Amino acid sequence: MDDTKKAFIDRFVQSVLHHGPSLITLTRDEQGDGQGSVTEFLHPSAENSSALNYFKNRLHVSTPMDEKSKLLEVVSETQQKSEYKGIHCISDSEQEMKRCEDKDKDFHQRVKRFIASKADLLFTLEGKGKLRRGTDYGMHSNQEVLDLYAETPPLETLMEVPLLVRRKRLFDCLNEGDIVIGKVAFKRPFGITVTLTMLEFGCKRDFTDLDIQAQCKITELNSSEMTREYKDPTDAYVVGDVVRGVITGVNPQEERVFVSLKQSRLPEEHKHLHLGVIDNQDTSIQRMWSDPEGLEFEEHLKRSKGFNNPRNIDTLVDVLGIDTHAPCSLLRGFQRYDCPKEEYAEQLRRQQSAKWSMDTTAKGVEHFKAGSYDTALKHFKHALQIDGKNVEAMVAQGALFANQDQLTTAVKNFKDALEICPSHRNANKYLTATLVELGIQQEKEGLLREAMQTFREALGLDSNQQTAKEHLENLKQQLKLMEQKKSQAAARADKGLKSRFSHVRELILEEQTQARKKQKRKHRRKRLSIRRRRKRN
């Protein structure tokens, strides 16, 4: 028999111990006797199977002595399918459960029938069996997964559970190998007494007012702390010291717990931990002791950092080992058949949003026709907030903007609609008409080239748009005349410039001629003066 089958039987046994042996009969009736089913060990045909023997052994171990024969008789019955009333396996809470059943027997019967009908699904949910430590998430090896999902105090702190019941259940939950935290309460020649305060890993339990004391023999003290300066090994510990230990034995009947502070006692998965006195208390211990009392469950959740972490669901799915690829549901239809993708929550939500958006658009159109443009615009914007791909809302909003002479905004709305649905008839029609109006407006403002581009865009959508053709031809003629006028003006400017240049050249030549004449006269006078001096001499 594989481990999966054993895990299923263990979970079923826990439920039977809580709800009573009637759950066995109900489950057998609800699940049927199909071969290969997970509950086949409940049927006579499987009496010699290993699963049935394992089931009986688990019940034999977990059931009190005075009720074993009656409980195992229910398992072994072949023909008679009777229910044994008044058999309860949790003696400390027997009276309380009896009162609850008297108040609402129908409710408890419906709960048991639900468990019986869904047993093959409820008890086969796979989990990792232990809380993954911080090293799996890139944290320190001695740090639990904290702040990645909501951390709350033990459930019994939020419930009015009697002290005796809590104490009894706690001893049932403690197992050999569990890591516990406590304070040194007494020192004795044979060892120390530790008042337990919390389980460090796994299920949290409220130890604060239970006064659970554990014995640690002198031979189980951490040898590394037995230094030479201490004659008595217990002198290494002081009353009030916070210590970490591992449970080596539990006696629920006598309510006794034995712990060890030796490193060699640690389970393999916790070998990195340090046993003994904790000098630097980590975050998990401080958080456990700092939980205020008297708060409601919702207040505890809001105070937890991990509650607001957007990835807390992903982390919990990873920690618990839930397969998100398979249908995670107790509905038989989802377990046996593949649900069509269009019926998934995301697709259904899109359909609902699209319908709501269309209804809002229709109301906006009614206000548009009635002349209430502001109200209509609010409806169109709301429709697009609900469904950003609502083409009808985009087209209607564009028509409203065009009607209010906001042509550029209207063109954008129509183009956005055509990007989603290129074949939308009204979007193409309204965009063409709006582009023509925008081109005429640009033409009036003197933006001729922009107007030509707008008219060409309109003709690209509708080549038979006569108004766009006429305005485009007119603009071409205007631009042609403008080009001619520009060229003529440039020619005249060039001619004037040339005439100016020739006049300046004549002036320059004339000045140069006068300068040469003046230079010649100067040289002539100079020669004459030289001749006169020579004659005198």
Coordinates of C-alpha atoms in Angstrom, one line a residue:
M1 CA 0.0 0.0 0.0
D2 CA 1.4 3.4 -1.0
D3 CA 1.9 6.5 1.2
T4 CA -1.0 8.3 -0.6
K5 CA -3.4 5.6 0.6
K6 CA -2.1 5.7 4.1
A7 CA -2.4 9.5 4.2
F8 CA -6.0 9.2 3.0
I9 CA -6.8 6.6 5.8
D10 CA -5.1 8.7 8.4
R11 CA -7.2 11.7 7.5
F12 CA -10.4 9.6 7.4
V13 CA -9.6 8.1 10.9
Q14 CA -9.2 11.6 12.4
S15 CA -12.6 12.5 11.0
V16 CA -14.2 9.3 12.3
L17 CA -12.7 9.9 15.8
H18 CA -14.3 13.4 15.8
H19 CA -17.7 12.6 14.3
G20 CA -18.2 9.1 15.6
P21 CA -18.5 5.6 13.9
S22 CA -21.7 6.7 12.1
L23 CA -19.5 8.4 9.6
I24 CA -18.1 5.0 8.5
T25 CA -21.6 3.7 7.6
L26 CA -22.5 7.0 5.9
T27 CA -19.3 7.0 3.8
R28 CA -19.8 3.4 2.7
D29 CA -23.4 4.2 1.6
E30 CA -22.4 7.4 -0.2
Q31 CA -19.3 6.2 -1.9
G32 CA -20.6 2.9 -3.2
D33 CA -18.5 -0.3 -3.5
G34 CA -16.7 0.4 -6.8
Q35 CA -13.5 -1.5 -7.3
G36 CA -10.4 0.6 -7.0
S37 CA -12.1 3.5 -5.2
V38 CA -10.2 5.1 -2.4
T39 CA -12.9 4.0 0.1
E40 CA -13.0 0.3 -0.9
F41 CA -11.4 -0.7 2.5
L42 CA -14.8 0.1 4.1
H43 CA -16.6 -2.7 2.2
P44 CA -16.7 -6.4 3.0
S45 CA -15.1 -7.4 -0.3
A46 CA -11.9 -5.7 0.9
E47 CA -11.8 -7.4 4.3
N48 CA -8.4 -9.1 3.6
S49 CA -6.8 -6.1 2.0
S50 CA -3.9 -4.3 3.4
A51 CA -5.8 -1.0 3.4
L52 CA -8.5 -2.5 5.7
N53 CA -6.0 -3.9 8.1
Y54 CA -4.2 -0.6 8.2
F55 CA -7.5 1.2 8.8
K56 CA -8.3 -1.2 11.7
N57 CA -4.9 -0.7 13.2
R58 CA -5.1 3.1 13.1
L59 CA -8.5 3.0 14.8
H60 CA -7.2 0.5 17.4
V61 CA -4.3 2.8 18.3
S62 CA -6.4 6.0 18.4
T63 CA -9.5 4.7 20.2
P64 CA -10.0 4.5 24.0
M65 CA -10.0 1.0 25.4
D66 CA -13.7 1.0 26.4
E67 CA -14.8 1.9 22.9
K68 CA -12.5 -0.2 20.7
S69 CA -14.8 -3.2 20.4
K70 CA -17.9 -1.1 19.4
L71 CA -16.0 1.0 16.9
L72 CA -14.2 -1.9 15.2
E73 CA -17.5 -3.8 15.1
V74 CA -18.9 -1.1 12.8
V75 CA -15.9 -1.5 10.5
S76 CA -16.4 -5.3 10.2
E77 CA -20.2 -5.4 9.7
T78 CA -21.2 -7.0 6.5
Q79 CA -25.0 -6.9 6.2
Q80 CA -26.5 -4.7 8.9
K81 CA -25.8 -1.0 8.4
S82 CA -26.8 0.4 11.7
E83 CA -25.4 3.4 13.5
Y84 CA -24.2 3.3 17.0
K85 CA -25.4 6.3 19.0
G86 CA -23.6 7.9 21.9
I87 CA -20.1 6.7 20.9
H88 CA -17.6 9.5 21.1
C89 CA -13.9 9.3 21.0
I90 CA -13.0 12.7 22.5
S91 CA -13.9 12.2 26.1
D92 CA -13.1 15.7 27.3
S93 CA -15.5 17.3 24.9
E94 CA -18.2 14.7 24.9
Q95 CA -20.7 16.7 26.9
E96 CA -20.2 19.8 24.8
M97 CA -20.6 17.9 21.5
K98 CA -23.7 16.2 22.9
R99 CA -25.3 19.6 23.7
C100 CA -24.4 20.9 20.2
E101 CA -26.0 17.8 18.6
D102 CA -29.1 18.2 20.7
K103 CA -29.4 21.8 19.6
D104 CA -29.1 21.1 15.9
K105 CA -29.0 17.4 15.1
D106 CA -30.0 18.1 11.5
F107 CA -27.0 20.4 11.0
H108 CA -24.5 17.9 12.3
Q109 CA -26.1 15.1 10.3
R110 CA -25.8 17.2 7.1
V111 CA -22.1 17.9 7.9
K112 CA -21.4 14.2 8.3
R113 CA -23.3 13.4 5.1
F114 CA -21.3 16.1 3.2
I115 CA -18.0 14.6 4.5
A116 CA -19.2 11.1 3.5
S117 CA -20.2 12.2 0.0
K118 CA -17.0 14.1 -0.6
A119 CA -14.6 11.8 1.3
D120 CA -12.8 10.7 -1.9
L121 CA -12.1 14.4 -2.6
L122 CA -11.6 15.8 0.9
F123 CA -9.1 13.3 2.2
T124 CA -7.0 13.0 -0.9
L125 CA -6.0 16.7 -1.0
E126 CA -2.2 16.6 -1.1
G127 CA -0.1 18.9 1.0
K128 CA 3.6 19.1 1.5
G129 CA 3.2 17.9 5.1
K130 CA 5.5 20.5 6.6
L131 CA 6.0 24.3 6.4
R132 CA 8.7 25.2 4.0
R133 CA 11.5 27.2 5.6
G134 CA 13.0 30.5 4.6
T135 CA 15.8 28.9 2.6
D136 CA 13.3 28.0 -0.1
Y137 CA 12.5 31.7 -0.5
G138 CA 16.0 33.1 -0.3
M139 CA 15.9 33.9 3.4
H140 CA 18.1 32.9 6.3
S141 CA 18.1 29.1 7.1
N142 CA 16.8 29.8 10.6
Q143 CA 13.8 31.9 9.5
E144 CA 10.4 30.7 8.8
V145 CA 8.3 31.9 5.8
L146 CA 7.0 35.1 7.3
D147 CA 5.2 38.1 5.8
L148 CA 4.5 36.1 2.7
Y149 CA 1.1 35.3 3.9
A150 CA -1.1 36.2 6.8
E151 CA 0.2 35.1 10.2
T152 CA -2.4 34.8 13.0
P153 CA -2.3 33.5 16.5
P154 CA -3.7 30.0 17.3
L155 CA -7.4 29.6 16.6
E156 CA -8.2 28.7 20.2
T157 CA -7.2 32.2 21.3
L158 CA -10.2 33.5 19.4
M159 CA -12.6 30.9 20.8
E160 CA -14.0 30.2 24.2
V161 CA -12.6 26.7 24.4
P162 CA -12.5 25.3 28.0
L163 CA -9.0 25.1 29.5
L164 CA -9.2 21.3 30.1
V165 CA -10.2 20.7 26.5
R166 CA -7.3 22.8 25.1
R167 CA -4.8 21.2 27.4
K168 CA -6.0 17.7 26.5
R169 CA -5.9 18.4 22.7
L170 CA -2.4 20.0 23.1
F171 CA -1.0 16.7 24.5
D172 CA -2.6 14.9 21.7
C173 CA -0.9 17.2 19.1
L174 CA 2.6 17.1 20.6
N175 CA 4.8 14.5 18.9
E176 CA 8.3 13.3 19.3
G177 CA 10.7 15.5 17.2
D178 CA 8.6 18.7 17.5
I179 CA 10.7 21.8 18.1
V180 CA 9.4 23.8 21.1
I181 CA 10.3 27.1 22.8
G182 CA 10.0 27.7 26.5
K183 CA 11.4 29.4 29.6
V184 CA 13.5 27.8 32.4
A185 CA 11.1 27.5 35.4
F186 CA 13.1 25.4 37.9
K187 CA 16.5 23.8 38.3
R188 CA 16.9 20.4 39.9
P189 CA 19.9 18.2 40.6
F190 CA 18.5 15.8 37.9
G191 CA 18.0 18.5 35.3
I192 CA 15.8 21.5 34.5
T193 CA 12.1 22.1 34.2
V194 CA 10.9 24.2 31.2
T195 CA 7.6 25.9 30.9
L196 CA 6.6 25.6 27.2
T197 CA 5.3 28.6 25.4
M198 CA 5.1 27.7 21.7
L199 CA 5.7 25.2 18.9
E200 CA 8.3 26.8 16.7
F201 CA 7.2 25.1 13.4
G202 CA 4.1 23.5 12.1
C203 CA 0.7 24.1 13.8
K204 CA 0.5 26.9 16.2
R205 CA -1.0 26.3 19.7
D206 CA -1.8 28.6 22.5
F207 CA 0.4 27.7 25.5
T208 CA 0.2 31.0 27.4
D209 CA -2.2 29.9 30.2
L210 CA -1.9 26.1 30.0
D211 CA 1.2 25.8 32.2
I212 CA 2.7 22.9 30.2
Q213 CA 6.0 21.9 31.9
A214 CA 8.6 19.7 30.3
Q215 CA 11.4 17.9 31.9
C216 CA 14.9 17.9 30.6
K217 CA 17.2 15.4 32.2
I218 CA 20.8 16.4 33.0
T219 CA 22.0 13.9 30.4
E220 CA 19.9 15.7 27.7
L221 CA 21.5 19.1 28.3
N222 CA 23.6 20.6 25.5
S223 CA 27.2 19.5 26.2
S224 CA 28.6 22.6 24.5
E225 CA 27.2 24.7 27.4
M226 CA 28.7 22.5 30.1
T227 CA 31.9 24.5 30.4
R228 CA 34.6 23.8 32.8
E229 CA 33.7 26.7 35.0
Y230 CA 30.4 25.0 36.0
K231 CA 30.7 22.1 38.4
D232 CA 26.9 21.4 38.0
P233 CA 25.8 21.3 34.3
T234 CA 22.5 23.0 35.3
D235 CA 24.5 26.1 36.3
A236 CA 24.8 27.0 32.7
Y237 CA 21.1 27.9 32.8
V238 CA 19.3 30.7 34.7
V239 CA 15.6 30.7 35.6
G240 CA 13.9 32.8 33.0
D241 CA 16.2 31.8 30.1
V242 CA 14.5 31.3 26.8
V243 CA 15.5 27.9 25.4
R244 CA 14.8 25.9 22.3
G245 CA 14.5 22.1 22.6
V246 CA 13.2 19.0 20.8
I247 CA 10.5 16.8 22.2
T248 CA 11.8 13.3 23.0
G249 CA 8.7 11.8 24.6
V250 CA 5.0 12.6 25.4
N251 CA 2.7 10.8 27.9
P252 CA -0.8 12.2 27.3
Q253 CA -2.3 10.1 30.1
E254 CA 0.0 11.5 32.8
E255 CA 0.4 14.8 30.9
R256 CA 4.2 14.7 30.9
V257 CA 6.5 16.0 28.3
F258 CA 10.3 15.3 27.9
V259 CA 12.6 17.5 26.0
S260 CA 16.2 17.4 25.0
L261 CA 18.7 20.2 24.3
K262 CA 21.2 18.0 22.5
Q263 CA 22.0 18.8 18.9
S264 CA 22.1 15.0 18.1
R265 CA 18.4 14.8 18.9
L266 CA 17.3 17.1 16.1
P267 CA 15.4 15.7 13.1
E268 CA 17.2 15.8 9.8
E269 CA 15.3 18.8 8.4
H270 CA 16.1 20.9 11.5
K271 CA 19.8 20.0 11.9
H272 CA 20.8 23.7 11.3
L273 CA 19.0 24.9 14.4
H274 CA 20.8 25.7 17.7
L275 CA 19.3 24.1 20.8
G276 CA 19.7 25.6 24.2
V277 CA 19.6 29.2 25.3
I278 CA 18.4 31.6 22.7
D279 CA 20.3 34.9 23.0
N280 CA 18.9 36.6 19.9
Q281 CA 15.3 35.8 19.6
D282 CA 14.2 35.7 16.0
T283 CA 11.2 37.5 14.5
S284 CA 8.9 34.5 14.8
I285 CA 9.4 34.1 18.6
Q286 CA 8.9 37.9 19.2
R287 CA 5.8 37.9 17.0
M288 CA 4.3 35.0 18.8
W289 CA 4.7 36.6 22.2
S290 CA 3.7 40.1 21.1
D291 CA 0.3 39.1 19.8
P292 CA -2.2 41.2 21.8
E293 CA -5.1 39.5 23.4
G294 CA -8.7 40.4 23.0
L295 CA -8.5 41.2 19.3
E296 CA -11.0 39.8 16.8
F297 CA -9.8 37.6 14.0
E298 CA -10.2 40.4 11.3
E299 CA -8.1 42.7 13.5
H300 CA -5.3 40.1 13.7
L301 CA -5.4 39.7 9.9
K302 CA -5.1 43.4 9.3
R303 CA -2.1 43.7 11.6
S304 CA -0.3 40.9 9.7
K305 CA 2.1 42.2 7.1
G306 CA 1.5 39.2 4.9
F307 CA -2.2 39.8 4.7
N308 CA -1.6 42.8 2.3
N309 CA 1.0 40.9 0.3
P310 CA -0.5 40.5 -3.2
R311 CA 1.4 37.1 -3.6
N312 CA 0.2 35.6 -0.3
I313 CA -2.2 33.2 -2.2
D314 CA 0.6 32.0 -4.5
T315 CA 2.9 31.4 -1.5
L316 CA 0.2 29.4 0.4
V317 CA -0.5 27.3 -2.7
D318 CA 3.2 26.6 -2.9
V319 CA 3.5 25.8 0.8
L320 CA 0.5 23.5 0.9
G321 CA 1.5 21.8 -2.4
I322 CA -1.9 22.5 -4.1
D323 CA -2.0 21.5 -7.8
T324 CA -3.5 24.5 -9.5
H325 CA -3.5 22.9 -12.9
A326 CA -6.1 20.3 -12.0
P327 CA -9.7 21.5 -11.1
C328 CA -9.5 22.5 -7.5
S329 CA -13.1 22.0 -6.5
L330 CA -15.3 19.7 -4.5
L331 CA -18.0 19.8 -7.3
R332 CA -18.1 16.5 -9.1
G333 CA -18.6 18.1 -12.5
F334 CA -15.3 20.0 -12.1
Q335 CA -13.5 16.8 -10.9
R336 CA -14.6 14.5 -13.7
Y337 CA -14.7 16.7 -16.7
D338 CA -12.6 19.6 -18.1
C339 CA -14.4 22.8 -17.7
P340 CA -14.6 24.8 -21.0
K341 CA -12.3 27.8 -20.9
E342 CA -15.1 30.2 -21.8
E343 CA -16.7 29.2 -18.5
Y344 CA -13.7 30.1 -16.4
A345 CA -14.1 33.0 -14.0
E346 CA -11.9 35.3 -16.0
Q347 CA -13.9 34.7 -19.2
L348 CA -17.2 34.9 -17.5
R349 CA -16.2 38.2 -15.8
R350 CA -15.3 39.6 -19.2
Q351 CA -18.7 38.6 -20.6
Q352 CA -20.5 40.2 -17.7
S353 CA -18.4 43.4 -18.0
A354 CA -19.1 43.5 -21.7
K355 CA -22.9 43.2 -21.2
W356 CA -22.9 45.8 -18.4
S357 CA -20.8 48.2 -20.6
M358 CA -23.3 47.7 -23.5
D359 CA -26.2 48.5 -21.3
T360 CA -24.5 51.7 -20.1
T361 CA -23.8 52.6 -23.7
A362 CA -27.4 52.2 -24.6
K363 CA -28.5 54.6 -21.8
G364 CA -25.9 57.1 -23.0
V365 CA -27.3 56.9 -26.6
E366 CA -30.8 57.6 -25.2
H367 CA -29.5 60.7 -23.4
F368 CA -27.6 61.7 -26.6
K369 CA -30.7 61.6 -28.7
A370 CA -32.6 63.6 -26.0
G371 CA -30.0 66.3 -26.1
S372 CA -28.5 65.7 -22.7
Y373 CA -24.9 65.7 -23.9
D374 CA -23.2 65.9 -20.5
T375 CA -25.1 63.0 -19.1
A376 CA -24.6 61.0 -22.3
L377 CA -20.8 61.6 -22.1
K378 CA -20.7 60.4 -18.5
H379 CA -22.4 57.1 -19.6
F380 CA -20.0 56.6 -22.5
K381 CA -17.0 57.2 -20.2
H382 CA -18.4 54.8 -17.6
A383 CA -19.0 52.2 -20.3
L384 CA -15.4 52.4 -21.4
Q385 CA -14.2 52.2 -17.8
I386 CA -16.1 48.9 -17.4
D387 CA -14.9 47.5 -20.8
G388 CA -12.1 49.4 -22.5
K389 CA -12.7 47.5 -25.8
N390 CA -16.4 48.5 -26.2
V391 CA -16.4 49.7 -29.8
E392 CA -20.0 50.9 -29.7
A393 CA -19.1 53.2 -26.7
M394 CA -16.1 54.6 -28.6
V395 CA -18.2 55.3 -31.7
A396 CA -21.0 56.9 -29.8
Q397 CA -18.6 59.0 -27.8
G398 CA -16.8 60.1 -31.0
A399 CA -20.2 61.1 -32.6
L400 CA -21.0 63.2 -29.5
F401 CA -17.6 65.0 -29.8
A402 CA -18.1 65.5 -33.5
N403 CA -21.6 67.0 -32.8
Q404 CA -20.0 69.4 -30.3
D405 CA -17.4 70.4 -33.0
Q406 CA -14.5 68.7 -31.1
L407 CA -13.4 67.1 -34.4
T408 CA -9.8 66.1 -33.4
T409 CA -11.1 64.2 -30.3
A410 CA -13.8 62.6 -32.4
V411 CA -11.4 61.4 -35.0
K412 CA -9.3 59.8 -32.3
N413 CA -12.3 57.9 -30.9
F414 CA -13.2 56.6 -34.3
K415 CA -9.7 55.5 -35.1
D416 CA -9.5 53.7 -31.7
A417 CA -12.7 51.8 -32.5
L418 CA -11.3 50.8 -35.9
E419 CA -8.1 49.4 -34.4
I420 CA -10.3 47.0 -32.4
C421 CA -12.8 46.3 -35.2
P422 CA -11.5 47.4 -38.6
S423 CA -14.8 46.4 -40.4
H424 CA -17.1 48.4 -38.1
R425 CA -19.4 50.2 -40.6
N426 CA -20.5 53.2 -38.5
A427 CA -16.9 53.9 -37.4
N428 CA -15.7 54.0 -41.0
K429 CA -18.7 56.1 -42.0
Y430 CA -18.4 58.6 -39.2
L431 CA -14.6 58.9 -39.4
T432 CA -14.9 59.8 -43.1
A433 CA -17.5 62.5 -42.5
T434 CA -15.5 63.9 -39.6
L435 CA -12.3 64.0 -41.5
V436 CA -14.0 66.0 -44.3
E437 CA -15.3 68.5 -41.7
L438 CA -11.9 68.7 -40.1
G439 CA -10.3 69.3 -43.5
I440 CA -12.8 72.2 -44.3
Q441 CA -12.0 73.7 -40.9
Q442 CA -8.3 73.5 -41.5
E443 CA -8.8 75.1 -44.9
K444 CA -10.6 78.0 -43.4
E445 CA -7.8 78.5 -40.9
G446 CA -5.2 78.6 -43.7
L447 CA -3.6 75.2 -42.9
L448 CA -3.8 74.2 -46.5
R449 CA -1.2 71.4 -46.5
E450 CA -2.7 69.9 -43.3
A451 CA -6.2 70.1 -44.9
M452 CA -4.9 68.3 -48.1
Q453 CA -3.5 65.5 -45.9
T454 CA -6.9 65.2 -44.1
F455 CA -8.9 65.1 -47.3
R456 CA -6.5 62.4 -48.7
E457 CA -7.1 60.4 -45.5
A458 CA -10.8 60.7 -46.0
L459 CA -10.6 59.6 -49.6
G460 CA -8.5 56.6 -48.5
L461 CA -11.5 55.5 -46.5
D462 CA -14.1 56.3 -49.1
S463 CA -12.7 57.0 -52.6
N464 CA -16.2 58.3 -53.8
Q465 CA -16.4 61.1 -51.2
Q466 CA -17.2 63.9 -53.6
T467 CA -16.8 66.8 -51.1
A468 CA -13.3 65.7 -50.2
K469 CA -12.4 65.4 -53.9
E470 CA -13.7 68.9 -54.7
H471 CA -11.9 70.5 -51.8
L472 CA -8.7 68.6 -52.6
E473 CA -8.7 69.8 -56.2
N474 CA -9.4 73.3 -55.1
L475 CA -6.5 73.2 -52.6
K476 CA -4.2 71.9 -55.4
Q477 CA -5.2 74.8 -57.6
Q478 CA -4.6 77.3 -54.7
L479 CA -1.3 75.8 -53.9
K480 CA -0.3 75.9 -57.6
L481 CA -1.2 79.6 -57.9
M482 CA 0.7 80.2 -54.7
E483 CA 3.7 78.5 -56.1
Q484 CA 3.5 80.5 -59.3
K485 CA 3.2 83.8 -57.4
K486 CA 6.2 82.8 -55.3
S487 CA 8.3 82.0 -58.4
Q488 CA 7.4 85.3 -60.0
A489 CA 8.2 87.2 -56.9
A490 CA 11.5 85.5 -56.7
A491 CA 12.3 86.3 -60.3
R492 CA 11.5 90.0 -59.7
A493 CA 13.6 90.0 -56.6
D494 CA 16.4 88.4 -58.6
K495 CA 16.1 90.9 -61.4
G496 CA 16.1 93.9 -59.0
L497 CA 19.1 92.4 -57.2
K498 CA 21.0 92.1 -60.5
S499 CA 20.2 95.8 -61.5
R500 CA 21.4 96.9 -58.1
F501 CA 24.6 94.9 -58.6
S502 CA 25.3 96.5 -62.0
H503 CA 24.8 100.1 -60.7
V504 CA 27.2 99.4 -57.9
R505 CA 29.7 98.0 -60.3
E506 CA 29.6 101.2 -62.5
L507 CA 30.1 103.3 -59.4
I508 CA 33.1 101.2 -58.4
L509 CA 34.6 101.5 -61.9
E510 CA 34.0 105.2 -62.0
E511 CA 35.7 105.6 -58.7
Q512 CA 38.6 103.5 -59.8
T513 CA 39.0 105.6 -63.0
Q514 CA 39.0 108.9 -61.0
A515 CA 41.5 107.4 -58.6
R516 CA 43.8 106.5 -61.5
K517 CA 43.5 110.0 -63.1
K518 CA 44.2 111.6 -59.7
Q519 CA 47.3 109.4 -59.4
K520 CA 48.5 110.4 -62.9
R521 CA 48.1 114.1 -62.1
K522 CA 50.1 113.7 -59.0
H523 CA 52.9 112.0 -60.8
R524 CA 52.9 114.7 -63.5
R525 CA 53.2 117.5 -61.0
K526 CA 56.0 115.7 -59.3
R527 CA 58.0 115.4 -62.6
L528 CA 57.4 119.1 -63.3
S529 CA 58.8 120.1 -60.0
I530 CA 61.9 118.0 -60.5
R531 CA 62.5 119.6 -63.9
R532 CA 62.2 123.1 -62.4
R533 CA 64.8 122.4 -59.8
R534 CA 67.2 121.1 -62.3
K535 CA 66.8 124.3 -64.5
R536 CA 67.5 126.4 -61.5
N537 CA 70.7 124.6 -60.7

